[in-house]
């Protein structure tokens, strides 16, 4: 079947002068019919293209403090964020009255508040058991985005960013405070 | 324009470049293809992950224990914990020795667990391999209580650093999370 082989064969036969019964083809280059090959290749290609999932899940780093570890804090340095069961977010600084906050303002607010107190501000996140996980992730995401800005902003002043953040349990008292808002 | 018309009875298309490209793509997709793990093909639910802005950190492959909190696709009111481990050797030890687990589940890739089961599973996973990393893969529709209870279990077992699995939100800008410190009040 090889092109070279059959070419030589043809020449030899011509030398001997034997007229062959087969139809003689003069092949200078040869063509291989690649259509079935292409068919299969594309079949496999489409299969792999459709079965591959390009979007790998990504992750959000979390660390929680171990049990029995108490850290003393000053009221003034607290920035409390509360997420109510219906997904509404409330914030208060130190012991101020809680105020409602839109998700889109969260990044700017936490950036500014953190910058005022540098590394001393502690963000406390209190989440109601009935709040949806989606809202929680959105809030955490906004806080993480603010964190990136903070790091760059503080680097300009040659300061190292030291994040202070915690998730605290929502108490009855907390719920009472934001109930009527 | 006087052009010499060629009479074409049949015509041959040179497919070589086409084949080149096709095979190039084929090999690319073959090597990058990641198939569902055994545990994933076994599960009856699908997790709708919450979206978060793009991040460079990816889920580790080795020694990973995933706690899935999912809503059953058939019975939508049924939320449950599922425990899964990527390290085959560790998985066999943990799944066969963990106390209080239904015997029918021991051979499975994924254990449907209650909160009490989860406690023993997390504890055993850490005892068998202290390098085990944990991840919580939760559905975005669930109540936070499920995640909170799960985190409480992790805290008890001193698995205080873990990952939350999210999906990429394409609209957001690229950013990086720096080292985080958490304080308890």
Short mmCIF file of N, CA and C in Angstrom, two decimals, chain A:
data_model
loop_
_atom_site.label_atom_id
_atom_site.label_comp_id
_atom_site.label_asym_id
_atom_site.label_seq_id
_atom_site.Cartn_x
_atom_site.Cartn_y
_atom_site.Cartn_z
N UNK A 1 0.82 -1.21 0.00
CA UNK A 1 0.00 0.00 0.00
C UNK A 1 0.85 1.25 0.00
N UNK A 2 2.11 1.10 0.44
CA UNK A 2 2.94 2.29 0.54
C UNK A 2 3.22 2.87 -0.82
N UNK A 3 3.23 4.22 -0.87
CA UNK A 3 3.39 4.92 -2.15
C UNK A 3 4.72 4.60 -2.82
N UNK A 4 5.79 4.63 -2.01
CA UNK A 4 7.12 4.41 -2.57
C UNK A 4 7.26 3.02 -3.16
N UNK A 5 6.75 2.03 -2.44
CA UNK A 5 6.87 0.64 -2.87
C UNK A 5 6.19 0.39 -4.20
N UNK A 6 5.00 0.88 -4.31
CA UNK A 6 4.25 0.62 -5.52
C UNK A 6 4.83 1.38 -6.71
N UNK A 7 5.47 2.48 -6.39
CA UNK A 7 6.10 3.26 -7.47
C UNK A 7 7.24 2.47 -8.10
N UNK A 8 8.08 1.90 -7.22
CA UNK A 8 9.22 1.11 -7.68
C UNK A 8 8.77 -0.12 -8.45
N UNK A 9 7.73 -0.71 -7.95
CA UNK A 9 7.19 -1.92 -8.57
C UNK A 9 6.78 -1.64 -10.02
N UNK A 10 6.12 -0.49 -10.15
CA UNK A 10 5.64 -0.12 -11.47
C UNK A 10 6.79 0.06 -12.46
N UNK A 11 7.87 0.63 -11.96
CA UNK A 11 9.01 0.86 -12.85
C UNK A 11 9.63 -0.45 -13.30
N UNK A 12 9.71 -1.33 -12.32
CA UNK A 12 10.31 -2.63 -12.61
C UNK A 12 9.51 -3.39 -13.68
N UNK A 13 8.24 -3.31 -13.51
CA UNK A 13 7.37 -4.00 -14.45
C UNK A 13 7.49 -3.42 -15.86
N UNK A 14 7.66 -2.11 -15.89
CA UNK A 14 7.79 -1.45 -17.19
C UNK A 14 9.08 -1.87 -17.88
N UNK A 15 10.13 -2.10 -17.10
CA UNK A 15 11.41 -2.52 -17.65
C UNK A 15 11.31 -3.86 -18.35
N UNK A 16 10.63 -4.75 -17.62
CA UNK A 16 10.53 -6.10 -18.16
C UNK A 16 9.62 -6.18 -19.37
N UNK A 17 8.80 -5.19 -19.48
CA UNK A 17 7.93 -5.13 -20.64
C UNK A 17 6.73 -6.02 -20.58
N UNK A 18 6.50 -6.53 -19.36
CA UNK A 18 5.31 -7.38 -19.24
C UNK A 18 4.07 -6.51 -19.09
N UNK A 19 3.16 -6.63 -19.97
CA UNK A 19 1.94 -5.83 -19.80
C UNK A 19 1.08 -6.40 -18.67
N UNK A 20 0.88 -5.60 -17.63
CA UNK A 20 0.08 -6.12 -16.52
C UNK A 20 -1.39 -5.92 -16.83
N UNK A 21 -2.17 -6.79 -16.24
CA UNK A 21 -3.60 -6.72 -16.49
C UNK A 21 -4.25 -5.58 -15.72
N UNK A 22 -3.58 -5.22 -14.61
CA UNK A 22 -4.16 -4.17 -13.80
C UNK A 22 -4.03 -2.84 -14.51
N UNK A 23 -4.97 -1.98 -14.13
CA UNK A 23 -4.92 -0.65 -14.72
C UNK A 23 -3.73 0.08 -14.12
N UNK A 24 -2.89 0.54 -14.95
CA UNK A 24 -1.69 1.20 -14.42
C UNK A 24 -2.01 2.65 -14.07
N UNK A 25 -1.59 3.01 -12.83
CA UNK A 25 -1.80 4.38 -12.40
C UNK A 25 -0.45 5.02 -12.21
N UNK A 26 -0.31 6.17 -12.76
CA UNK A 26 0.94 6.84 -12.52
C UNK A 26 0.78 7.70 -11.26
N UNK A 27 1.55 7.34 -10.18
CA UNK A 27 1.39 8.11 -8.94
C UNK A 27 2.64 8.93 -8.68
N UNK A 28 2.47 10.18 -8.73
CA UNK A 28 3.61 11.04 -8.40
C UNK A 28 3.64 11.33 -6.90
N UNK A 29 2.51 11.77 -6.36
CA UNK A 29 2.34 11.90 -4.93
C UNK A 29 1.16 11.01 -4.66
N UNK A 30 0.88 10.74 -3.42
CA UNK A 30 -0.31 9.90 -3.27
C UNK A 30 -1.27 10.49 -2.27
N UNK A 31 -2.51 10.18 -2.43
CA UNK A 31 -3.54 10.72 -1.56
C UNK A 31 -4.12 9.63 -0.68
N UNK A 32 -4.18 9.98 0.60
CA UNK A 32 -4.81 9.05 1.53
C UNK A 32 -6.16 9.67 1.85
N UNK A 33 -7.19 8.90 1.81
CA UNK A 33 -8.50 9.45 2.13
C UNK A 33 -8.61 9.62 3.64
N UNK A 34 -8.61 10.85 4.05
CA UNK A 34 -8.58 11.12 5.49
C UNK A 34 -9.96 11.34 6.10
N UNK A 35 -10.99 11.25 5.30
CA UNK A 35 -12.33 11.55 5.79
C UNK A 35 -12.74 10.74 7.02
N UNK A 36 -12.58 9.41 7.02
CA UNK A 36 -12.98 8.66 8.24
C UNK A 36 -12.16 9.05 9.46
N UNK A 37 -10.88 9.33 9.21
CA UNK A 37 -9.99 9.75 10.29
C UNK A 37 -10.49 11.04 10.92
N UNK A 38 -10.83 11.98 10.05
CA UNK A 38 -11.33 13.26 10.52
C UNK A 38 -12.65 13.08 11.26
N UNK A 39 -13.49 12.21 10.73
CA UNK A 39 -14.77 11.94 11.39
C UNK A 39 -14.56 11.52 12.84
N UNK A 40 -13.73 10.52 13.01
CA UNK A 40 -13.48 9.99 14.35
C UNK A 40 -12.83 11.04 15.25
N UNK A 41 -11.86 11.74 14.66
CA UNK A 41 -11.16 12.76 15.44
C UNK A 41 -12.13 13.81 15.95
N UNK A 42 -13.02 14.25 15.09
CA UNK A 42 -13.97 15.27 15.51
C UNK A 42 -15.01 14.73 16.49
N UNK A 43 -15.36 13.47 16.30
CA UNK A 43 -16.30 12.85 17.24
C UNK A 43 -15.72 12.86 18.64
N UNK A 44 -14.48 12.40 18.74
CA UNK A 44 -13.81 12.39 20.04
C UNK A 44 -13.62 13.80 20.57
N UNK A 45 -13.28 14.69 19.67
CA UNK A 45 -13.06 16.08 20.07
C UNK A 45 -14.32 16.69 20.68
N UNK A 46 -15.43 16.49 20.02
CA UNK A 46 -16.69 17.03 20.57
C UNK A 46 -17.03 16.36 21.89
N UNK A 47 -16.78 15.06 21.98
CA UNK A 47 -17.06 14.36 23.23
C UNK A 47 -16.27 14.96 24.39
N UNK A 48 -14.98 15.12 24.19
CA UNK A 48 -14.15 15.67 25.26
C UNK A 48 -14.48 17.12 25.56
N UNK A 49 -14.84 17.84 24.49
CA UNK A 49 -15.18 19.24 24.71
C UNK A 49 -16.42 19.39 25.58
N UNK A 50 -17.39 18.53 25.35
CA UNK A 50 -18.63 18.67 26.12
C UNK A 50 -18.54 18.08 27.52
N UNK A 51 -17.67 17.09 27.70
CA UNK A 51 -17.60 16.48 29.03
C UNK A 51 -16.65 17.21 29.98
N UNK A 52 -15.74 18.00 29.42
CA UNK A 52 -14.81 18.70 30.31
C UNK A 52 -15.51 19.86 30.99
N UNK A 53 -15.26 19.97 32.27
CA UNK A 53 -15.74 21.14 32.97
C UNK A 53 -14.55 22.05 33.22
N UNK A 54 -14.60 23.18 32.59
CA UNK A 54 -13.47 24.09 32.70
C UNK A 54 -13.50 24.86 34.02
N UNK A 55 -14.68 25.12 34.52
CA UNK A 55 -14.77 25.92 35.73
C UNK A 55 -14.56 25.04 36.96
N UNK A 56 -13.42 25.17 37.52
CA UNK A 56 -13.14 24.45 38.75
C UNK A 56 -13.68 25.27 39.91
N UNK A 57 -14.21 24.60 40.91
CA UNK A 57 -14.67 25.38 42.06
C UNK A 57 -13.51 26.07 42.74
N UNK A 58 -13.76 27.21 43.26
CA UNK A 58 -12.71 27.89 44.00
C UNK A 58 -13.08 27.93 45.48
N UNK A 59 -12.19 28.45 46.25
CA UNK A 59 -12.40 28.36 47.69
C UNK A 59 -12.24 29.71 48.39
N UNK A 60 -12.78 29.76 49.55
CA UNK A 60 -12.64 30.93 50.40
C UNK A 60 -12.01 30.43 51.70
N UNK A 61 -10.89 31.02 52.06
CA UNK A 61 -10.21 30.56 53.26
C UNK A 61 -10.95 31.02 54.51
N UNK A 62 -11.06 30.14 55.45
CA UNK A 62 -11.71 30.48 56.70
C UNK A 62 -10.89 29.90 57.82
N UNK A 63 -10.73 30.64 58.88
CA UNK A 63 -10.20 30.01 60.08
C UNK A 63 -11.01 30.48 61.26
N UNK A 64 -11.31 29.55 62.11
CA UNK A 64 -12.09 29.88 63.30
C UNK A 64 -11.21 29.65 64.52
N UNK A 65 -11.43 30.43 65.57
CA UNK A 65 -10.59 30.25 66.75
C UNK A 65 -10.93 28.94 67.47
N UNK A 66 -9.94 28.29 68.03
CA UNK A 66 -10.23 27.07 68.78
C UNK A 66 -11.02 27.39 70.04
N UNK A 67 -11.60 26.36 70.61
CA UNK A 67 -12.41 26.55 71.81
C UNK A 67 -11.55 27.06 72.97
N UNK A 68 -12.23 27.67 73.91
CA UNK A 68 -11.60 28.15 75.16
C UNK A 68 -10.49 29.16 74.93
N UNK A 69 -10.60 29.90 73.88
CA UNK A 69 -9.60 30.95 73.68
C UNK A 69 -10.30 32.29 73.74
N UNK A 70 -10.01 33.01 74.77
CA UNK A 70 -10.67 34.30 74.96
C UNK A 70 -9.70 35.43 74.67
N UNK A 71 -10.20 36.38 73.95
CA UNK A 71 -9.38 37.56 73.66
C UNK A 71 -10.10 38.78 74.20
N UNK A 72 -9.41 39.54 74.95
CA UNK A 72 -10.02 40.74 75.53
C UNK A 72 -10.11 41.83 74.48
N UNK A 73 -11.25 42.48 74.43
CA UNK A 73 -11.41 43.54 73.44
C UNK A 73 -11.97 44.79 74.08
N UNK A 74 -11.77 45.89 73.39
CA UNK A 74 -12.32 47.16 73.85
C UNK A 74 -13.53 47.46 72.99
N UNK A 75 -14.60 47.88 73.66
CA UNK A 75 -15.85 48.17 72.97
C UNK A 75 -15.68 49.11 71.78
N UNK A 76 -14.80 50.09 71.98
CA UNK A 76 -14.59 51.13 70.99
C UNK A 76 -14.08 50.57 69.65
N UNK A 77 -13.41 49.46 69.73
CA UNK A 77 -12.79 48.90 68.53
C UNK A 77 -13.66 47.85 67.84
N UNK A 78 -14.90 47.80 68.26
CA UNK A 78 -15.78 46.78 67.67
C UNK A 78 -16.60 47.35 66.51
N UNK A 79 -16.69 46.57 65.48
CA UNK A 79 -17.51 46.93 64.34
C UNK A 79 -18.41 45.71 64.09
N UNK A 80 -19.62 45.83 64.54
CA UNK A 80 -20.50 44.66 64.51
C UNK A 80 -21.37 44.66 63.26
N UNK A 81 -21.40 43.54 62.61
CA UNK A 81 -22.28 43.34 61.47
C UNK A 81 -23.26 42.24 61.82
N UNK A 82 -24.53 42.52 61.66
CA UNK A 82 -25.51 41.49 61.96
C UNK A 82 -26.32 41.15 60.71
N UNK A 83 -26.50 39.90 60.48
CA UNK A 83 -27.33 39.48 59.35
C UNK A 83 -28.60 38.86 59.91
N UNK A 84 -29.71 39.48 59.59
CA UNK A 84 -30.98 38.98 60.10
C UNK A 84 -31.47 37.82 59.23
N UNK A 85 -32.44 37.10 59.79
CA UNK A 85 -33.00 35.94 59.09
C UNK A 85 -33.48 36.23 57.68
N UNK A 86 -33.98 37.45 57.44
CA UNK A 86 -34.48 37.78 56.11
C UNK A 86 -33.39 38.29 55.18
N UNK A 87 -32.14 38.28 55.64
CA UNK A 87 -31.03 38.66 54.78
C UNK A 87 -30.63 40.11 54.86
N UNK A 88 -31.33 40.88 55.69
CA UNK A 88 -30.97 42.30 55.85
C UNK A 88 -29.74 42.43 56.75
N UNK A 89 -28.89 43.41 56.39
CA UNK A 89 -27.64 43.58 57.13
C UNK A 89 -27.70 44.84 57.98
N UNK A 90 -27.26 44.72 59.20
CA UNK A 90 -27.21 45.86 60.11
C UNK A 90 -25.81 46.03 60.63
N UNK A 91 -25.41 47.29 60.84
CA UNK A 91 -24.07 47.50 61.37
C UNK A 91 -24.11 48.47 62.52
N UNK A 92 -23.20 48.35 63.42
CA UNK A 92 -22.99 49.39 64.42
C UNK A 92 -21.56 49.40 64.88
N UNK A 93 -21.10 50.60 65.17
CA UNK A 93 -19.73 50.77 65.64
C UNK A 93 -19.78 50.95 67.15
N UNK A 94 -18.91 50.27 67.83
CA UNK A 94 -18.86 50.26 69.29
C UNK A 94 -20.25 49.92 69.84
N UNK A 95 -20.84 50.79 70.65
CA UNK A 95 -22.14 50.46 71.23
C UNK A 95 -23.25 51.35 70.66
N UNK A 96 -23.02 51.86 69.45
CA UNK A 96 -24.03 52.70 68.82
C UNK A 96 -25.29 51.90 68.47
N UNK A 97 -26.33 52.66 68.06
CA UNK A 97 -27.55 52.00 67.61
C UNK A 97 -27.29 51.31 66.27
N UNK A 98 -27.79 50.11 66.09
CA UNK A 98 -27.59 49.44 64.80
C UNK A 98 -28.34 50.16 63.68
N UNK A 99 -27.73 50.20 62.52
CA UNK A 99 -28.35 50.82 61.36
C UNK A 99 -28.34 49.84 60.20
N UNK A 100 -29.36 49.97 59.35
CA UNK A 100 -29.44 49.07 58.21
C UNK A 100 -28.39 49.46 57.17
N UNK A 101 -27.88 48.47 56.47
CA UNK A 101 -26.86 48.73 55.45
C UNK A 101 -27.11 47.89 54.20
N UNK A 102 -26.91 48.54 53.07
CA UNK A 102 -27.03 47.83 51.79
C UNK A 102 -25.75 47.03 51.57
N UNK A 103 -25.90 45.92 50.88
CA UNK A 103 -24.74 45.07 50.60
C UNK A 103 -23.68 45.80 49.79
N UNK A 104 -24.15 46.67 48.88
CA UNK A 104 -23.18 47.36 48.00
C UNK A 104 -22.34 48.39 48.74
N UNK A 105 -22.82 48.86 49.90
CA UNK A 105 -22.05 49.82 50.68
C UNK A 105 -21.08 49.16 51.65
N UNK A 106 -21.25 47.87 51.80
CA UNK A 106 -20.49 47.13 52.82
C UNK A 106 -18.98 47.24 52.64
N UNK A 107 -18.55 47.10 51.38
CA UNK A 107 -17.12 47.11 51.09
C UNK A 107 -16.52 48.46 51.46
N UNK A 108 -17.18 49.53 51.02
CA UNK A 108 -16.68 50.88 51.26
C UNK A 108 -16.64 51.19 52.76
N UNK A 109 -17.74 50.83 53.43
CA UNK A 109 -17.85 51.10 54.85
C UNK A 109 -16.74 50.41 55.64
N UNK A 110 -16.58 49.13 55.41
CA UNK A 110 -15.61 48.39 56.22
C UNK A 110 -14.19 48.83 55.88
N UNK A 111 -14.01 49.26 54.63
CA UNK A 111 -12.69 49.78 54.24
C UNK A 111 -12.37 51.05 55.04
N UNK A 112 -13.35 51.96 55.06
CA UNK A 112 -13.12 53.25 55.73
C UNK A 112 -12.97 53.10 57.24
N UNK A 113 -13.84 52.28 57.80
CA UNK A 113 -13.79 52.08 59.25
C UNK A 113 -12.48 51.44 59.68
N UNK A 114 -12.04 50.48 58.90
CA UNK A 114 -10.79 49.80 59.21
C UNK A 114 -9.60 50.73 59.11
N UNK A 115 -9.65 51.60 58.09
CA UNK A 115 -8.53 52.50 57.87
C UNK A 115 -8.39 53.52 58.99
N UNK A 116 -9.54 53.90 59.56
CA UNK A 116 -9.53 54.88 60.65
C UNK A 116 -8.76 54.34 61.84
N UNK A 117 -9.04 53.09 62.18
CA UNK A 117 -8.43 52.52 63.38
C UNK A 117 -7.21 51.66 63.09
N UNK A 118 -6.79 51.67 61.82
CA UNK A 118 -5.67 50.81 61.39
C UNK A 118 -5.96 49.35 61.76
N UNK A 119 -5.05 48.72 62.42
CA UNK A 119 -5.23 47.29 62.66
C UNK A 119 -6.04 46.96 63.92
N UNK A 120 -6.53 47.99 64.58
CA UNK A 120 -7.16 47.71 65.86
C UNK A 120 -8.63 47.34 65.76
N UNK A 121 -9.25 47.70 64.66
CA UNK A 121 -10.68 47.42 64.52
C UNK A 121 -10.95 45.92 64.40
N UNK A 122 -11.96 45.49 65.12
CA UNK A 122 -12.34 44.08 65.04
C UNK A 122 -13.73 43.98 64.40
N UNK A 123 -13.80 43.27 63.32
CA UNK A 123 -15.07 43.07 62.67
C UNK A 123 -15.74 41.84 63.27
N UNK A 124 -16.92 42.04 63.80
CA UNK A 124 -17.65 40.92 64.40
C UNK A 124 -18.86 40.63 63.53
N UNK A 125 -18.94 39.44 63.07
CA UNK A 125 -20.06 39.05 62.22
C UNK A 125 -21.00 38.15 63.02
N UNK A 126 -22.24 38.59 63.13
CA UNK A 126 -23.23 37.78 63.83
C UNK A 126 -24.32 37.39 62.84
N UNK A 127 -24.51 36.13 62.71
CA UNK A 127 -25.44 35.67 61.68
C UNK A 127 -26.58 34.88 62.31
N UNK A 128 -27.77 35.25 61.93
CA UNK A 128 -28.96 34.53 62.39
C UNK A 128 -28.98 33.13 61.77
N UNK A 129 -29.46 32.17 62.53
CA UNK A 129 -29.53 30.80 62.05
C UNK A 129 -30.36 30.66 60.78
N UNK A 130 -31.35 31.55 60.63
CA UNK A 130 -32.25 31.43 59.49
C UNK A 130 -31.76 32.15 58.24
N UNK A 131 -30.68 32.88 58.35
CA UNK A 131 -30.15 33.59 57.18
C UNK A 131 -29.68 32.57 56.14
N UNK A 132 -29.84 32.92 54.88
CA UNK A 132 -29.42 31.96 53.86
C UNK A 132 -27.91 32.02 53.68
N UNK A 133 -27.34 30.88 53.36
CA UNK A 133 -25.90 30.73 53.21
C UNK A 133 -25.37 31.64 52.11
N UNK A 134 -26.20 31.86 51.11
CA UNK A 134 -25.80 32.70 49.97
C UNK A 134 -25.46 34.12 50.43
N UNK A 135 -26.32 34.67 51.30
CA UNK A 135 -26.10 36.03 51.81
C UNK A 135 -24.80 36.08 52.63
N UNK A 136 -24.59 35.05 53.42
CA UNK A 136 -23.39 34.99 54.26
C UNK A 136 -22.14 35.03 53.39
N UNK A 137 -22.14 34.25 52.34
CA UNK A 137 -20.98 34.21 51.44
C UNK A 137 -20.79 35.57 50.77
N UNK A 138 -21.90 36.20 50.39
CA UNK A 138 -21.81 37.52 49.75
C UNK A 138 -21.16 38.53 50.69
N UNK A 139 -21.58 38.50 51.95
CA UNK A 139 -21.02 39.42 52.94
C UNK A 139 -19.53 39.14 53.15
N UNK A 140 -19.19 37.86 53.29
CA UNK A 140 -17.79 37.49 53.48
C UNK A 140 -16.96 37.91 52.28
N UNK A 141 -17.55 37.79 51.12
CA UNK A 141 -16.86 38.16 49.89
C UNK A 141 -16.57 39.66 49.85
N UNK A 142 -17.57 40.44 50.21
CA UNK A 142 -17.40 41.90 50.25
C UNK A 142 -16.30 42.29 51.23
N UNK A 143 -16.31 41.62 52.38
CA UNK A 143 -15.29 41.90 53.39
C UNK A 143 -13.90 41.53 52.89
N UNK A 144 -13.83 40.43 52.17
CA UNK A 144 -12.55 40.01 51.61
C UNK A 144 -12.05 40.99 50.56
N UNK A 145 -13.01 41.52 49.77
CA UNK A 145 -12.64 42.51 48.75
C UNK A 145 -12.11 43.78 49.41
N UNK A 146 -12.76 44.18 50.50
CA UNK A 146 -12.30 45.36 51.22
C UNK A 146 -10.90 45.13 51.77
N UNK A 147 -10.67 43.88 52.16
CA UNK A 147 -9.37 43.50 52.73
C UNK A 147 -8.24 43.70 51.73
N UNK A 148 -8.51 43.36 50.48
CA UNK A 148 -7.50 43.53 49.44
C UNK A 148 -7.14 45.00 49.26
N UNK A 149 -8.18 45.85 49.27
CA UNK A 149 -7.94 47.29 49.15
C UNK A 149 -7.17 47.82 50.35
N UNK A 150 -7.54 47.31 51.52
CA UNK A 150 -6.88 47.75 52.75
C UNK A 150 -5.40 47.44 52.74
N UNK A 151 -5.08 46.23 52.29
CA UNK A 151 -3.69 45.83 52.28
C UNK A 151 -2.87 46.76 51.41
N UNK A 152 -3.42 47.10 50.23
CA UNK A 152 -2.67 48.00 49.34
C UNK A 152 -2.60 49.41 49.91
N UNK A 153 -3.71 49.84 50.52
CA UNK A 153 -3.73 51.20 51.08
C UNK A 153 -2.74 51.34 52.21
N UNK A 154 -2.64 50.30 53.03
CA UNK A 154 -1.76 50.37 54.18
C UNK A 154 -0.30 50.15 53.82
N UNK A 155 -0.11 49.46 52.72
CA UNK A 155 1.27 49.23 52.26
C UNK A 155 1.92 50.55 51.85
N UNK A 156 1.08 51.46 51.35
CA UNK A 156 1.58 52.78 50.96
C UNK A 156 2.16 53.51 52.15
N UNK A 157 1.59 53.25 53.33
CA UNK A 157 2.09 53.89 54.56
C UNK A 157 3.06 52.99 55.30
N UNK A 158 3.55 51.99 54.59
CA UNK A 158 4.50 51.04 55.17
C UNK A 158 3.97 50.33 56.42
N UNK A 159 2.71 49.98 56.37
CA UNK A 159 2.11 49.26 57.49
C UNK A 159 1.71 47.86 57.04
N UNK A 160 1.85 46.93 57.96
CA UNK A 160 1.41 45.57 57.66
C UNK A 160 -0.05 45.43 58.07
N UNK A 161 -0.81 44.81 57.22
CA UNK A 161 -2.20 44.60 57.56
C UNK A 161 -2.33 43.37 58.45
N UNK A 162 -3.05 43.55 59.55
CA UNK A 162 -3.30 42.45 60.46
C UNK A 162 -4.80 42.36 60.65
N UNK A 163 -5.39 41.37 60.04
CA UNK A 163 -6.84 41.33 60.03
C UNK A 163 -7.40 40.77 61.33
N UNK A 164 -8.41 41.46 61.84
CA UNK A 164 -9.09 40.96 63.03
C UNK A 164 -10.55 40.80 62.70
N UNK A 165 -10.96 39.57 62.73
CA UNK A 165 -12.31 39.26 62.29
C UNK A 165 -12.81 38.03 63.04
N UNK A 166 -14.07 38.04 63.33
CA UNK A 166 -14.61 36.84 63.97
C UNK A 166 -16.08 36.63 63.64
N UNK A 167 -16.48 35.41 63.73
CA UNK A 167 -17.90 35.10 63.63
C UNK A 167 -18.37 34.77 65.04
N UNK A 168 -19.29 35.55 65.53
CA UNK A 168 -19.77 35.34 66.90
C UNK A 168 -21.22 34.86 66.85
N UNK A 169 -21.63 34.14 67.87
CA UNK A 169 -23.02 33.68 67.88
C UNK A 169 -24.00 34.84 68.09
N UNK A 170 -25.13 34.75 67.44
CA UNK A 170 -26.18 35.76 67.56
C UNK A 170 -26.95 35.48 68.84
N UNK A 171 -26.96 36.45 69.72
CA UNK A 171 -27.67 36.24 70.99
C UNK A 171 -29.07 36.85 70.93
N UNK A 172 -29.86 36.54 71.95
CA UNK A 172 -31.22 37.07 72.06
C UNK A 172 -31.20 38.60 72.07
N UNK A 173 -30.22 39.12 72.79
CA UNK A 173 -30.09 40.57 72.93
C UNK A 173 -29.82 41.21 71.57
N UNK A 174 -28.98 40.57 70.80
CA UNK A 174 -28.67 41.07 69.45
C UNK A 174 -29.92 41.11 68.60
N UNK A 175 -30.68 40.04 68.67
CA UNK A 175 -31.90 39.93 67.87
C UNK A 175 -32.89 41.01 68.25
N UNK A 176 -32.98 41.25 69.55
CA UNK A 176 -33.91 42.25 70.06
C UNK A 176 -33.59 43.63 69.52
N UNK A 177 -32.31 43.93 69.43
CA UNK A 177 -31.86 45.24 68.97
C UNK A 177 -32.20 45.55 67.53
N UNK A 178 -32.22 44.52 66.70
CA UNK A 178 -32.46 44.77 65.28
C UNK A 178 -33.86 44.35 64.84
N UNK A 179 -34.63 43.91 65.80
CA UNK A 179 -35.95 43.36 65.50
C UNK A 179 -36.87 44.38 64.82
N UNK A 180 -36.91 45.58 65.38
CA UNK A 180 -37.88 46.57 64.93
C UNK A 180 -37.39 47.40 63.74
N UNK A 181 -36.17 47.18 63.31
CA UNK A 181 -35.61 48.01 62.24
C UNK A 181 -36.06 47.55 60.86
#
